[in-house]
mmCIF file of N, CA and C in Angstrom:
data_model
loop_
_atom_site.group_PDB
_atom_site.id
_atom_site.type_symbol
_atom_site.label_atom_id
_atom_site.label_comp_id
_atom_site.label_asym_id
_atom_site.label_seq_id
_atom_site.Cartn_x
_atom_site.Cartn_y
_atom_site.Cartn_z
ATOM 1 N N MET A 1 -130.163 -17.884 -133.756
ATOM 2 C CA MET A 1 -129.335 -18.061 -132.688
ATOM 3 C C MET A 1 -129.687 -19.191 -131.556
ATOM 4 N N ASN A 2 -128.814 -19.905 -131.342
ATOM 5 C CA ASN A 2 -129.181 -21.106 -130.386
ATOM 6 C C ASN A 2 -129.134 -20.508 -128.776
ATOM 7 N N SER A 3 -130.036 -21.067 -127.981
ATOM 8 C CA SER A 3 -130.064 -20.472 -126.574
ATOM 9 C C SER A 3 -129.402 -21.471 -125.870
ATOM 10 N N ILE A 4 -128.745 -21.137 -124.884
ATOM 11 C CA ILE A 4 -128.030 -21.907 -124.007
ATOM 12 C C ILE A 4 -128.770 -22.057 -122.606
ATOM 13 N N SER A 5 -128.901 -23.191 -122.021
ATOM 14 C CA SER A 5 -129.540 -23.441 -120.752
ATOM 15 C C SER A 5 -128.396 -23.354 -119.679
ATOM 16 N N ILE A 6 -128.502 -22.458 -118.608
ATOM 17 C CA ILE A 6 -127.657 -22.313 -117.576
ATOM 18 C C ILE A 6 -128.176 -23.205 -116.478
ATOM 19 N N LYS A 7 -127.380 -24.172 -116.058
ATOM 20 C CA LYS A 7 -127.824 -25.046 -114.967
ATOM 21 C C LYS A 7 -127.351 -24.372 -113.631
ATOM 22 N N PRO A 8 -128.322 -24.501 -112.667
ATOM 23 C CA PRO A 8 -128.103 -23.968 -111.276
ATOM 24 C C PRO A 8 -127.295 -24.815 -110.471
ATOM 25 N N ILE A 9 -125.904 -24.903 -110.850
ATOM 26 C CA ILE A 9 -124.993 -25.606 -110.182
ATOM 27 C C ILE A 9 -123.934 -24.594 -109.466
ATOM 28 N N GLY A 10 -123.120 -25.024 -108.559
ATOM 29 C CA GLY A 10 -122.240 -24.222 -107.826
ATOM 30 C C GLY A 10 -122.901 -24.047 -106.456
ATOM 31 N N SER A 11 -122.142 -23.552 -105.453
ATOM 32 C CA SER A 11 -122.821 -23.467 -104.161
ATOM 33 C C SER A 11 -121.822 -22.624 -103.339
ATOM 34 N N PHE A 12 -122.343 -22.251 -102.197
ATOM 35 C CA PHE A 12 -121.596 -21.464 -101.152
ATOM 36 C C PHE A 12 -121.395 -22.489 -99.993
ATOM 37 N N PHE A 13 -120.422 -22.310 -99.179
ATOM 38 C CA PHE A 13 -120.263 -23.122 -97.981
ATOM 39 C C PHE A 13 -121.288 -22.731 -97.043
ATOM 40 N N ASP A 14 -121.973 -23.843 -96.288
ATOM 41 C CA ASP A 14 -122.760 -23.584 -95.213
ATOM 42 C C ASP A 14 -121.872 -23.088 -94.050
ATOM 43 N N VAL A 15 -122.565 -22.542 -92.962
ATOM 44 C CA VAL A 15 -121.801 -22.372 -91.692
ATOM 45 C C VAL A 15 -122.709 -22.965 -90.460
ATOM 46 N N ASP A 16 -121.726 -23.271 -89.411
ATOM 47 C CA ASP A 16 -122.307 -23.973 -88.348
ATOM 48 C C ASP A 16 -122.940 -22.732 -87.365
ATOM 49 N N ASP A 17 -123.369 -23.099 -86.247
ATOM 50 C CA ASP A 17 -124.075 -22.158 -85.211
ATOM 51 C C ASP A 17 -123.108 -21.222 -84.885
ATOM 52 N N GLN A 18 -121.824 -21.421 -84.892
ATOM 53 C CA GLN A 18 -120.849 -20.572 -84.236
ATOM 54 C C GLN A 18 -120.203 -19.695 -85.392
ATOM 55 N N GLY A 19 -120.718 -19.839 -86.657
ATOM 56 C CA GLY A 19 -120.147 -19.030 -87.939
ATOM 57 C C GLY A 19 -119.055 -19.631 -88.624
ATOM 58 N N TYR A 20 -118.686 -20.844 -88.228
ATOM 59 C CA TYR A 20 -117.493 -21.516 -88.971
ATOM 60 C C TYR A 20 -117.954 -22.225 -90.295
ATOM 61 N N LEU A 21 -117.205 -22.130 -91.174
ATOM 62 C CA LEU A 21 -117.620 -22.757 -92.440
ATOM 63 C C LEU A 21 -117.564 -24.380 -92.188
ATOM 64 N N ILE A 22 -118.743 -24.987 -92.925
ATOM 65 C CA ILE A 22 -118.562 -26.522 -92.847
ATOM 66 C C ILE A 22 -118.041 -26.994 -94.126
ATOM 67 N N ASN A 23 -117.143 -27.893 -94.147
ATOM 68 C CA ASN A 23 -116.414 -28.319 -95.209
ATOM 69 C C ASN A 23 -117.304 -29.441 -95.825
ATOM 70 N N PRO A 24 -117.823 -29.190 -97.063
ATOM 71 C CA PRO A 24 -118.514 -30.177 -97.841
ATOM 72 C C PRO A 24 -117.935 -31.251 -98.729
ATOM 73 N N THR A 25 -116.626 -31.309 -98.359
ATOM 74 C CA THR A 25 -115.769 -32.237 -99.348
ATOM 75 C C THR A 25 -115.215 -33.363 -98.334
ATOM 76 N N SER A 26 -114.804 -34.377 -98.967
ATOM 77 C CA SER A 26 -113.988 -35.590 -98.395
ATOM 78 C C SER A 26 -113.768 -36.581 -99.427
ATOM 79 N N ALA A 27 -112.793 -37.246 -99.134
ATOM 80 C CA ALA A 27 -112.196 -38.293 -100.004
ATOM 81 C C ALA A 27 -113.222 -39.317 -100.217
ATOM 82 N N SER A 28 -114.049 -39.706 -99.223
ATOM 83 C CA SER A 28 -115.154 -40.678 -99.469
ATOM 84 C C SER A 28 -116.313 -40.160 -100.465
ATOM 85 N N LYS A 29 -116.369 -38.926 -100.787
ATOM 86 C CA LYS A 29 -117.428 -38.284 -101.681
ATOM 87 C C LYS A 29 -116.976 -38.419 -103.206
ATOM 88 N N ILE A 30 -115.661 -38.732 -103.352
ATOM 89 C CA ILE A 30 -115.037 -38.563 -104.790
ATOM 90 C C ILE A 30 -115.731 -39.865 -105.547
ATOM 91 N N GLN A 31 -116.269 -39.591 -106.608
ATOM 92 C CA GLN A 31 -117.005 -40.552 -107.475
ATOM 93 C C GLN A 31 -115.876 -41.570 -108.111
ATOM 94 N N PRO A 32 -116.337 -42.777 -108.092
ATOM 95 C CA PRO A 32 -115.267 -43.748 -108.646
ATOM 96 C C PRO A 32 -114.610 -43.432 -110.015
ATOM 97 N N GLU A 33 -115.276 -42.809 -110.814
ATOM 98 C CA GLU A 33 -114.809 -42.453 -112.224
ATOM 99 C C GLU A 33 -113.706 -41.346 -112.211
ATOM 100 N N TYR A 34 -113.537 -40.874 -111.013
ATOM 101 C CA TYR A 34 -112.398 -39.758 -111.017
ATOM 102 C C TYR A 34 -111.125 -40.365 -110.185
ATOM 103 N N ARG A 35 -111.259 -41.573 -109.760
ATOM 104 C CA ARG A 35 -110.319 -42.081 -108.844
ATOM 105 C C ARG A 35 -109.068 -42.272 -109.790
ATOM 106 N N ASP A 36 -109.062 -42.763 -110.879
ATOM 107 C CA ASP A 36 -107.748 -43.024 -111.676
ATOM 108 C C ASP A 36 -107.014 -41.784 -112.082
ATOM 109 N N ILE A 37 -107.863 -40.794 -112.553
ATOM 110 C CA ILE A 37 -107.010 -39.571 -112.914
ATOM 111 C C ILE A 37 -106.415 -38.879 -111.758
ATOM 112 N N LEU A 38 -107.173 -38.981 -110.536
ATOM 113 C CA LEU A 38 -106.613 -38.340 -109.453
ATOM 114 C C LEU A 38 -105.487 -39.157 -108.884
ATOM 115 N N ASP A 39 -105.317 -40.335 -109.033
ATOM 116 C CA ASP A 39 -104.193 -41.157 -108.593
ATOM 117 C C ASP A 39 -103.099 -40.785 -109.693
ATOM 118 N N ASP A 40 -103.305 -40.616 -110.834
ATOM 119 C CA ASP A 40 -102.271 -40.175 -111.792
ATOM 120 C C ASP A 40 -101.721 -38.758 -111.489
ATOM 121 N N ILE A 41 -102.612 -37.914 -111.089
ATOM 122 C CA ILE A 41 -102.147 -36.454 -110.743
ATOM 123 C C ILE A 41 -101.471 -36.619 -109.521
ATOM 124 N N VAL A 42 -101.641 -37.297 -108.550
ATOM 125 C CA VAL A 42 -100.934 -37.435 -107.253
ATOM 126 C C VAL A 42 -99.513 -37.982 -107.554
ATOM 127 N N ASP A 43 -99.569 -38.918 -108.606
ATOM 128 C CA ASP A 43 -98.154 -39.612 -109.030
ATOM 129 C C ASP A 43 -97.232 -38.487 -109.642
ATOM 130 N N LEU A 44 -97.927 -37.736 -110.503
ATOM 131 C CA LEU A 44 -97.154 -36.547 -111.145
ATOM 132 C C LEU A 44 -96.604 -35.496 -110.170
ATOM 133 N N TYR A 45 -97.380 -35.157 -109.021
ATOM 134 C CA TYR A 45 -96.941 -34.349 -108.073
ATOM 135 C C TYR A 45 -95.721 -34.943 -107.423
ATOM 136 N N LYS A 46 -95.895 -36.250 -106.907
ATOM 137 C CA LYS A 46 -94.760 -36.989 -106.428
ATOM 138 C C LYS A 46 -93.557 -36.914 -107.346
ATOM 139 N N LYS A 47 -93.814 -37.253 -108.428
ATOM 140 C CA LYS A 47 -92.524 -37.350 -109.509
ATOM 141 C C LYS A 47 -92.019 -35.929 -109.617
ATOM 142 N N GLN A 48 -92.671 -34.893 -109.511
ATOM 143 C CA GLN A 48 -92.221 -33.504 -109.704
ATOM 144 C C GLN A 48 -91.422 -32.923 -108.313
ATOM 145 N N PHE A 49 -92.001 -33.201 -107.138
ATOM 146 C CA PHE A 49 -91.471 -32.727 -106.012
ATOM 147 C C PHE A 49 -90.828 -33.813 -105.045
ATOM 148 N N GLY A 50 -90.912 -35.131 -105.203
ATOM 149 C CA GLY A 50 -90.346 -35.980 -104.359
ATOM 150 C C GLY A 50 -90.750 -36.050 -102.943
ATOM 151 N N LYS A 51 -89.644 -36.016 -102.057
ATOM 152 C CA LYS A 51 -89.945 -36.061 -100.641
ATOM 153 C C LYS A 51 -90.469 -34.734 -100.136
ATOM 154 N N LYS A 52 -90.244 -33.630 -100.853
ATOM 155 C CA LYS A 52 -90.850 -32.213 -100.498
ATOM 156 C C LYS A 52 -92.174 -31.997 -100.685
ATOM 157 N N LEU A 53 -92.844 -32.885 -101.339
ATOM 158 C CA LEU A 53 -94.351 -32.926 -101.411
ATOM 159 C C LEU A 53 -94.896 -33.165 -99.975
ATOM 160 N N TYR A 54 -95.721 -32.103 -99.526
ATOM 161 C CA TYR A 54 -96.291 -32.180 -98.167
ATOM 162 C C TYR A 54 -97.839 -32.679 -98.231
ATOM 163 N N SER A 55 -98.596 -32.115 -99.119
ATOM 164 C CA SER A 55 -99.939 -32.695 -99.311
ATOM 165 C C SER A 55 -100.478 -32.332 -100.751
ATOM 166 N N VAL A 56 -101.532 -33.127 -101.152
ATOM 167 C CA VAL A 56 -102.283 -32.858 -102.282
ATOM 168 C C VAL A 56 -103.740 -32.529 -102.001
ATOM 169 N N TYR A 57 -104.436 -31.586 -102.441
ATOM 170 C CA TYR A 57 -105.787 -31.242 -102.361
ATOM 171 C C TYR A 57 -106.617 -31.285 -103.642
ATOM 172 N N VAL A 58 -107.792 -31.883 -103.360
ATOM 173 C CA VAL A 58 -108.696 -31.922 -104.502
ATOM 174 C C VAL A 58 -109.837 -30.965 -104.085
ATOM 175 N N ARG A 59 -110.262 -30.068 -104.916
ATOM 176 C CA ARG A 59 -111.302 -29.188 -104.580
ATOM 177 C C ARG A 59 -112.459 -29.108 -105.597
ATOM 178 N N GLY A 60 -113.484 -28.338 -105.388
ATOM 179 C CA GLY A 60 -114.450 -28.190 -106.387
ATOM 180 C C GLY A 60 -115.471 -29.398 -106.320
ATOM 181 N N SER A 61 -116.166 -29.627 -107.529
ATOM 182 C CA SER A 61 -117.138 -30.437 -107.601
ATOM 183 C C SER A 61 -116.773 -31.886 -107.431
ATOM 184 N N VAL A 62 -115.607 -32.261 -107.875
ATOM 185 C CA VAL A 62 -115.028 -33.637 -107.590
ATOM 186 C C VAL A 62 -114.899 -33.929 -106.049
ATOM 187 N N ALA A 63 -114.360 -32.976 -105.318
ATOM 188 C CA ALA A 63 -114.132 -33.201 -103.930
ATOM 189 C C ALA A 63 -115.563 -33.248 -103.187
ATOM 190 N N LYS A 64 -116.570 -32.644 -103.786
ATOM 191 C CA LYS A 64 -117.911 -32.538 -103.070
ATOM 192 C C LYS A 64 -118.762 -33.864 -103.550
ATOM 193 N N GLY A 65 -118.235 -34.517 -104.644
ATOM 194 C CA GLY A 65 -119.124 -35.628 -105.041
ATOM 195 C C GLY A 65 -120.161 -35.309 -105.989
ATOM 196 N N SER A 66 -120.088 -34.053 -106.496
ATOM 197 C CA SER A 66 -121.205 -33.608 -107.371
ATOM 198 C C SER A 66 -120.683 -33.339 -108.839
ATOM 199 N N ALA A 67 -119.678 -33.770 -109.121
ATOM 200 C CA ALA A 67 -118.973 -33.738 -110.595
ATOM 201 C C ALA A 67 -119.952 -34.287 -111.589
ATOM 202 N N ILE A 68 -119.970 -33.612 -112.759
ATOM 203 C CA ILE A 68 -120.769 -33.930 -113.829
ATOM 204 C C ILE A 68 -119.940 -34.602 -114.936
ATOM 205 N N LYS A 69 -120.092 -35.784 -115.428
ATOM 206 C CA LYS A 69 -119.414 -36.369 -116.368
ATOM 207 C C LYS A 69 -119.381 -35.522 -117.734
ATOM 208 N N ASP A 70 -117.988 -35.358 -118.210
ATOM 209 C CA ASP A 70 -117.817 -34.610 -119.441
ATOM 210 C C ASP A 70 -118.080 -33.046 -119.310
ATOM 211 N N ILE A 71 -118.381 -32.598 -118.167
ATOM 212 C CA ILE A 71 -118.557 -31.195 -117.969
ATOM 213 C C ILE A 71 -117.581 -30.683 -116.818
ATOM 214 N N SER A 72 -117.464 -31.326 -115.547
ATOM 215 C CA SER A 72 -116.818 -30.768 -114.459
ATOM 216 C C SER A 72 -115.157 -31.077 -114.828
ATOM 217 N N ASP A 73 -114.496 -30.087 -114.186
ATOM 218 C CA ASP A 73 -112.921 -30.008 -114.522
ATOM 219 C C ASP A 73 -112.366 -30.612 -113.159
ATOM 220 N N ILE A 74 -111.142 -30.949 -113.194
ATOM 221 C CA ILE A 74 -110.479 -31.584 -112.118
ATOM 222 C C ILE A 74 -109.564 -30.476 -111.662
ATOM 223 N N ASP A 75 -109.870 -30.044 -110.135
ATOM 224 C CA ASP A 75 -109.117 -28.955 -109.662
ATOM 225 C C ASP A 75 -108.310 -29.620 -108.461
ATOM 226 N N THR A 76 -106.990 -29.436 -108.625
ATOM 227 C CA THR A 76 -105.966 -29.793 -107.616
ATOM 228 C C THR A 76 -104.944 -28.873 -107.208
ATOM 229 N N TRP A 77 -104.370 -28.950 -106.139
ATOM 230 C CA TRP A 77 -103.324 -28.075 -105.649
ATOM 231 C C TRP A 77 -102.466 -28.967 -104.675
ATOM 232 N N CYS A 78 -101.109 -28.591 -104.709
ATOM 233 C CA CYS A 78 -100.325 -29.283 -103.598
ATOM 234 C C CYS A 78 -99.504 -28.178 -102.846
ATOM 235 N N ILE A 79 -99.089 -28.746 -101.683
ATOM 236 C CA ILE A 79 -98.384 -27.913 -100.739
ATOM 237 C C ILE A 79 -96.843 -28.565 -100.716
ATOM 238 N N VAL A 80 -95.982 -27.705 -100.952
ATOM 239 C CA VAL A 80 -94.473 -28.259 -101.070
ATOM 240 C C VAL A 80 -93.671 -27.565 -100.172
ATOM 241 N N ASP A 81 -92.716 -28.463 -99.544
ATOM 242 C CA ASP A 81 -91.904 -28.009 -98.356
ATOM 243 C C ASP A 81 -90.600 -27.470 -98.968
ATOM 244 N N ASP A 82 -90.699 -26.413 -99.730
ATOM 245 C CA ASP A 82 -89.569 -25.752 -100.304
ATOM 246 C C ASP A 82 -89.952 -24.391 -100.708
ATOM 247 N N SER A 83 -89.018 -23.560 -101.147
ATOM 248 C CA SER A 83 -89.217 -22.158 -101.547
ATOM 249 C C SER A 83 -89.915 -22.062 -102.920
ATOM 250 N N GLN A 84 -90.557 -21.097 -103.155
ATOM 251 C CA GLN A 84 -91.324 -20.648 -104.305
ATOM 252 C C GLN A 84 -90.287 -20.694 -105.620
ATOM 253 N N GLU A 85 -89.129 -20.236 -105.394
ATOM 254 C CA GLU A 85 -88.076 -20.234 -106.473
ATOM 255 C C GLU A 85 -87.771 -21.680 -106.777
ATOM 256 N N ASN A 86 -87.863 -22.527 -106.025
ATOM 257 C CA ASN A 86 -87.472 -23.968 -106.250
ATOM 258 C C ASN A 86 -88.545 -24.810 -106.730
ATOM 259 N N ILE A 87 -89.953 -24.434 -106.477
ATOM 260 C CA ILE A 87 -90.883 -25.378 -106.753
ATOM 261 C C ILE A 87 -91.747 -24.912 -107.993
ATOM 262 N N THR A 88 -91.709 -23.633 -108.401
ATOM 263 C CA THR A 88 -92.272 -23.120 -109.608
ATOM 264 C C THR A 88 -91.985 -24.131 -110.759
ATOM 265 N N THR A 89 -93.141 -24.488 -111.240
ATOM 266 C CA THR A 89 -92.926 -25.549 -112.479
ATOM 267 C C THR A 89 -94.004 -25.115 -113.498
ATOM 268 N N LYS A 90 -93.679 -25.459 -114.697
ATOM 269 C CA LYS A 90 -94.595 -25.522 -115.796
ATOM 270 C C LYS A 90 -95.350 -26.675 -115.963
ATOM 271 N N TRP A 91 -96.657 -26.763 -115.896
ATOM 272 C CA TRP A 91 -97.305 -28.104 -115.927
ATOM 273 C C TRP A 91 -97.821 -28.473 -117.230
ATOM 274 N N ARG A 92 -97.502 -27.745 -118.201
ATOM 275 C CA ARG A 92 -97.989 -28.155 -119.590
ATOM 276 C C ARG A 92 -97.420 -29.624 -119.988
ATOM 277 N N PRO A 93 -96.094 -29.977 -119.865
ATOM 278 C CA PRO A 93 -95.763 -31.313 -120.290
ATOM 279 C C PRO A 93 -96.526 -32.466 -119.408
ATOM 280 N N PHE A 94 -96.596 -32.167 -118.109
ATOM 281 C CA PHE A 94 -97.391 -33.086 -117.264
ATOM 282 C C PHE A 94 -98.823 -33.272 -117.630
ATOM 283 N N LYS A 95 -99.514 -32.158 -118.007
ATOM 284 C CA LYS A 95 -100.938 -32.167 -118.413
ATOM 285 C C LYS A 95 -101.119 -32.734 -119.599
ATOM 286 N N LYS A 96 -100.166 -32.595 -120.413
ATOM 287 C CA LYS A 96 -100.372 -33.284 -121.983
ATOM 288 C C LYS A 96 -100.573 -34.794 -121.820
ATOM 289 N N GLU A 97 -99.672 -35.373 -120.877
ATOM 290 C CA GLU A 97 -99.835 -36.824 -120.525
ATOM 291 C C GLU A 97 -101.200 -37.128 -119.988
ATOM 292 N N LEU A 98 -101.789 -36.264 -119.173
ATOM 293 C CA LEU A 98 -103.092 -36.561 -118.611
ATOM 294 C C LEU A 98 -104.190 -36.394 -119.683
ATOM 295 N N TYR A 99 -104.055 -35.423 -120.634
ATOM 296 C CA TYR A 99 -105.148 -35.047 -121.542
ATOM 297 C C TYR A 99 -105.168 -36.169 -122.537
ATOM 298 N N GLU A 100 -103.881 -36.804 -122.819
ATOM 299 C CA GLU A 100 -103.870 -37.931 -123.844
ATOM 300 C C GLU A 100 -104.457 -39.072 -123.228
ATOM 301 N N LYS A 101 -104.253 -39.323 -121.837
ATOM 302 C CA LYS A 101 -104.730 -40.547 -121.214
ATOM 303 C C LYS A 101 -106.319 -40.309 -120.813
ATOM 304 N N TYR A 102 -106.763 -39.147 -120.599
ATOM 305 C CA TYR A 102 -108.091 -38.927 -120.078
ATOM 306 C C TYR A 102 -108.630 -37.787 -121.024
ATOM 307 N N PRO A 103 -108.886 -38.015 -122.370
ATOM 308 C CA PRO A 103 -109.555 -36.927 -123.311
ATOM 309 C C PRO A 103 -110.813 -36.441 -122.829
ATOM 310 N N GLU A 104 -111.522 -37.213 -121.931
ATOM 311 C CA GLU A 104 -112.954 -36.711 -121.664
ATOM 312 C C GLU A 104 -112.947 -35.480 -120.575
ATOM 313 N N PHE A 105 -111.732 -35.119 -120.141
ATOM 314 C CA PHE A 105 -111.584 -34.053 -119.318
ATOM 315 C C PHE A 105 -111.017 -32.754 -120.080
ATOM 316 N N ASP A 106 -111.740 -31.684 -120.081
ATOM 317 C CA ASP A 106 -111.334 -30.495 -120.891
ATOM 318 C C ASP A 106 -110.418 -29.574 -120.084
ATOM 319 N N ASP A 107 -110.481 -29.809 -118.744
ATOM 320 C CA ASP A 107 -109.763 -28.834 -117.976
ATOM 321 C C ASP A 107 -109.140 -29.456 -116.690
ATOM 322 N N ILE A 108 -107.843 -29.553 -116.603
ATOM 323 C CA ILE A 108 -107.219 -30.180 -115.289
ATOM 324 C C ILE A 108 -106.366 -29.133 -114.732
ATOM 325 N N GLU A 109 -106.666 -28.793 -113.641
ATOM 326 C CA GLU A 109 -105.966 -27.757 -112.781
ATOM 327 C C GLU A 109 -104.879 -28.247 -111.824
ATOM 328 N N MET A 110 -103.632 -27.898 -111.974
ATOM 329 C CA MET A 110 -102.509 -28.270 -111.118
ATOM 330 C C MET A 110 -101.822 -27.078 -110.726
ATOM 331 N N GLY A 111 -101.468 -26.852 -109.524
ATOM 332 C CA GLY A 111 -100.669 -25.737 -108.851
ATOM 333 C C GLY A 111 -99.880 -26.218 -107.714
ATOM 334 N N GLU A 112 -99.100 -25.293 -107.222
ATOM 335 C CA GLU A 112 -98.356 -25.548 -105.914
ATOM 336 C C GLU A 112 -98.195 -24.225 -105.213
ATOM 337 N N THR A 113 -97.937 -24.340 -103.814
ATOM 338 C CA THR A 113 -97.783 -23.503 -102.898
ATOM 339 C C THR A 113 -96.771 -23.904 -101.911
ATOM 340 N N PRO A 114 -95.742 -23.012 -101.651
ATOM 341 C CA PRO A 114 -94.793 -23.374 -100.490
ATOM 342 C C PRO A 114 -95.477 -23.539 -99.189
ATOM 343 N N LEU A 115 -94.999 -24.538 -98.423
ATOM 344 C CA LEU A 115 -95.442 -24.838 -97.132
ATOM 345 C C LEU A 115 -95.314 -23.579 -96.250
ATOM 346 N N HIS A 116 -94.388 -22.710 -96.276
ATOM 347 C CA HIS A 116 -94.027 -21.629 -95.390
ATOM 348 C C HIS A 116 -95.032 -20.476 -95.728
ATOM 349 N N ASP A 117 -95.667 -20.551 -96.837
ATOM 350 C CA ASP A 117 -96.651 -19.397 -97.166
ATOM 351 C C ASP A 117 -97.760 -19.689 -96.583
ATOM 352 N N ILE A 118 -98.271 -20.819 -96.093
ATOM 353 C CA ILE A 118 -99.506 -21.046 -95.433
ATOM 354 C C ILE A 118 -99.366 -21.487 -93.931
ATOM 355 N N GLY A 119 -98.058 -21.390 -93.477
ATOM 356 C CA GLY A 119 -97.928 -21.587 -92.052
ATOM 357 C C GLY A 119 -98.076 -23.186 -91.703
ATOM 358 N N ARG A 120 -97.853 -23.462 -90.470
ATOM 359 C CA ARG A 120 -98.014 -24.889 -90.140
ATOM 360 C C ARG A 120 -98.880 -24.896 -88.993
#
């Protein structure tokens, strides 16, 4: 039987002196090799939701600048200014385009939440 080496990756958010979480992510930390696929994901969100698209978020290792080529997945989420009944979508056709264009990514996460569910 082959053994598998488990890498010590993953993390918890640090907290500041007052106990607030410190956000370890920013657009400036995104590695250049992830920019094209993220641009395409944002374009798909825009195509799906149009003017009702409120914001798009990238999370996980890509947003932290610690993604590992051919290992890390792409984690995104969008906020839509509409009701859940109107925004629920099946991402399979959209993801198929992305997987064909970017075969090096095994997992691309896309999802949506109505703006009124998170408050303003």
